[in-house]
Amino acid sequence: MKEALTGLFTNNASVATTILLLAFVIGTGLWLARFKVKGITIGSTWIIFVGIILSHFGMTGNPTLLHFVKEFGLILFVFSIGLQVGPGFFHSFRKGGVKMNLLAAMNILLAVAVTVVIASISSKDDLATMVGVMSGAVTNTPGLGAAQQAIIDTPGADAAVTSTLATGYAVAYPLGVLGVLFTVILLKALFKVNIPDEEKAVKAAEDTGEQARRMHVRIENPAIFGRRLSDVIKEFHEQFQVSRIMKGEDIQLPGPDTVLDEGDKLLIVCRQEDVDHIRIIFGEEIEMHVTDWRRMDKHYVARRIVVTKASLTGKKLRELHFRGAFGVNVTRIIRSGVELVAGPESFIQMGDILLCVGNEDAINKVAEKVGNHAEMLNRPNLVPIFLGIVVGVIFGSIPITFPGLPQPVKLGLAGGPLIIAILLGHFGPKYHITTYTTASANLMIREIGISLFLAAVGLGAGEGFVEAIVGGGYRWILYGVLITVIPVLITGIVGRLVCRLNFFQICGLISGSNTNPAVLAFAQNAYGSEYTSVNYATVYPLSMFLRVLAAQILVLVAVA
């Protein structure tokens, strides 16, 4: 009995021992995350440090199994993020994605510059070694792998350099996580960020984008007097929905054949960016509130119904004939928390919430047609997750060749699944793919993924950690901190002062451009906003690509 228990804790080759260590590291790390110092905690990052301590004392687990757990955990984490942000991803990209990616590229170039400067002034460490330190400092494992493979495939290069790269990576990695984390905290203090104010600013900014906005207008444009509503919409190509029309004292649900007359009042749901155009088409806004319509409108009600029939995924609203068959208008679609303007060509999917206006009995019939059984959404839909991961892994393994580089660049096991998840979340309904997962299931997968990733990193980094530091690796810790903090600090300051980014955008930018899921998890837990995820996903794919490319180029220059 005693020997069996002793072996369970000391037999690192055992699967049972590895699982035991992973569970202990995650449980202990999350327990420590509860404790705060002046209201601040590093959250799940504690998991890494518990893992380093155990592995320093020889409890490392099976290396092959740990490598699998690390990669699979990261895939689960980024894939759940991708599904969550997919519906609003391209909207956010149009609103500032180019600017965010330029800032991410600046962060990466600054890290490369700091690495080259350190290598040029250091008498003990060459550029090849510093590539390993840089990969750890920016927490980019694919970059390390690409650099090692480039050395192996370069004729005449010393293959032993690959082990030095790995050691530098392991020494710099923990503070690579902590350095970014504390820089985020420093930026919050430096700019005196007030989280509630930032949240209000984010919501105000969202209200000025493509999300739904009500407006009330009186028809004053002679060019549309006596014309059908469908003809006006077709001519001006605007994305808006006329929810109700008031002719004199009579309130109606407008249809395609509704004739527009001078003085008619319209309740319109549109994008904020289309408001000025709609004023030109119809006339100036009038002072009314939606409650005014409800008070005068005794026949119509507004209700939210939930699409719970998977067979409706990919259907266009015009195919469902809600207006013609039931006299019900769908004015908005709420998907993954994003409120979108509904139009005849809008696709719906399982899990969407439809804001409907019409007669109570008619809305009940529409609700019956789409399901409206919210309890059915409590069952997790795992098919798109695992099939999406299959496609993502394949996509991430496709080599991208660049002239002058001996090895093609790949997006890897994190970049590929993330991009596929975003595409599934955005385009899935159009191609009849149900991508809906419950919020609780998405959160559970995300937390399990990041916890497994951090535990595997910690258990893999601690062995030989102290020896490397004592043997001169302490320099690498200092170098790694410089490579981590200087670019992030400059990028954060430029983002805030020059580009006027809000704090959640900065958190997403920094964690995404450093390919650092631990910092993303910290920012979400500490500051209570999922908005960070959208920005993380916006910059992550390009950042991953540039990090891998930069590591390969630097190491090829070093061994040339």
PDB file of C-alpha atoms in Angstrom, residues 24-34 43-47 50:
ATOM      1  CA  PHE A  24      -3.499  19.222  -7.736  1.00  0.00           C
ATOM      2  CA  VAL A  25      -1.771  22.113  -9.522  1.00  0.00           C
ATOM      3  CA  ILE A  26      -5.040  23.450 -10.958  1.00  0.00           C
ATOM      4  CA  GLY A  27      -6.995  23.072  -7.714  1.00  0.00           C
ATOM      5  CA  THR A  28      -4.298  24.676  -5.581  1.00  0.00           C
ATOM      6  CA  GLY A  29      -3.672  27.469  -8.089  1.00  0.00           C
ATOM      7  CA  LEU A  30      -7.346  28.381  -8.323  1.00  0.00           C
ATOM      8  CA  TRP A  31      -7.636  28.304  -4.534  1.00  0.00           C
ATOM      9  CA  LEU A  32      -4.714  30.742  -4.227  1.00  0.00           C
ATOM     10  CA  ALA A  33      -6.372  32.938  -6.846  1.00  0.00           C
ATOM     11  CA  ARG A  34      -9.089  33.759  -4.309  1.00  0.00           C
ATOM     12  CA  GLY A  43      -5.977  34.909 -10.868  1.00  0.00           C
ATOM     13  CA  SER A  44      -5.388  31.611 -12.631  1.00  0.00           C
ATOM     14  CA  THR A  45      -1.738  32.555 -13.266  1.00  0.00           C
ATOM     15  CA  TRP A  46      -1.103  31.057  -9.818  1.00  0.00           C
ATOM     16  CA  ILE A  47      -1.440  27.690 -11.525  1.00  0.00           C
ATOM     17  CA  VAL A  50       2.323  25.917  -8.278  1.00  0.00           C
TER      18      VAL A  50
END
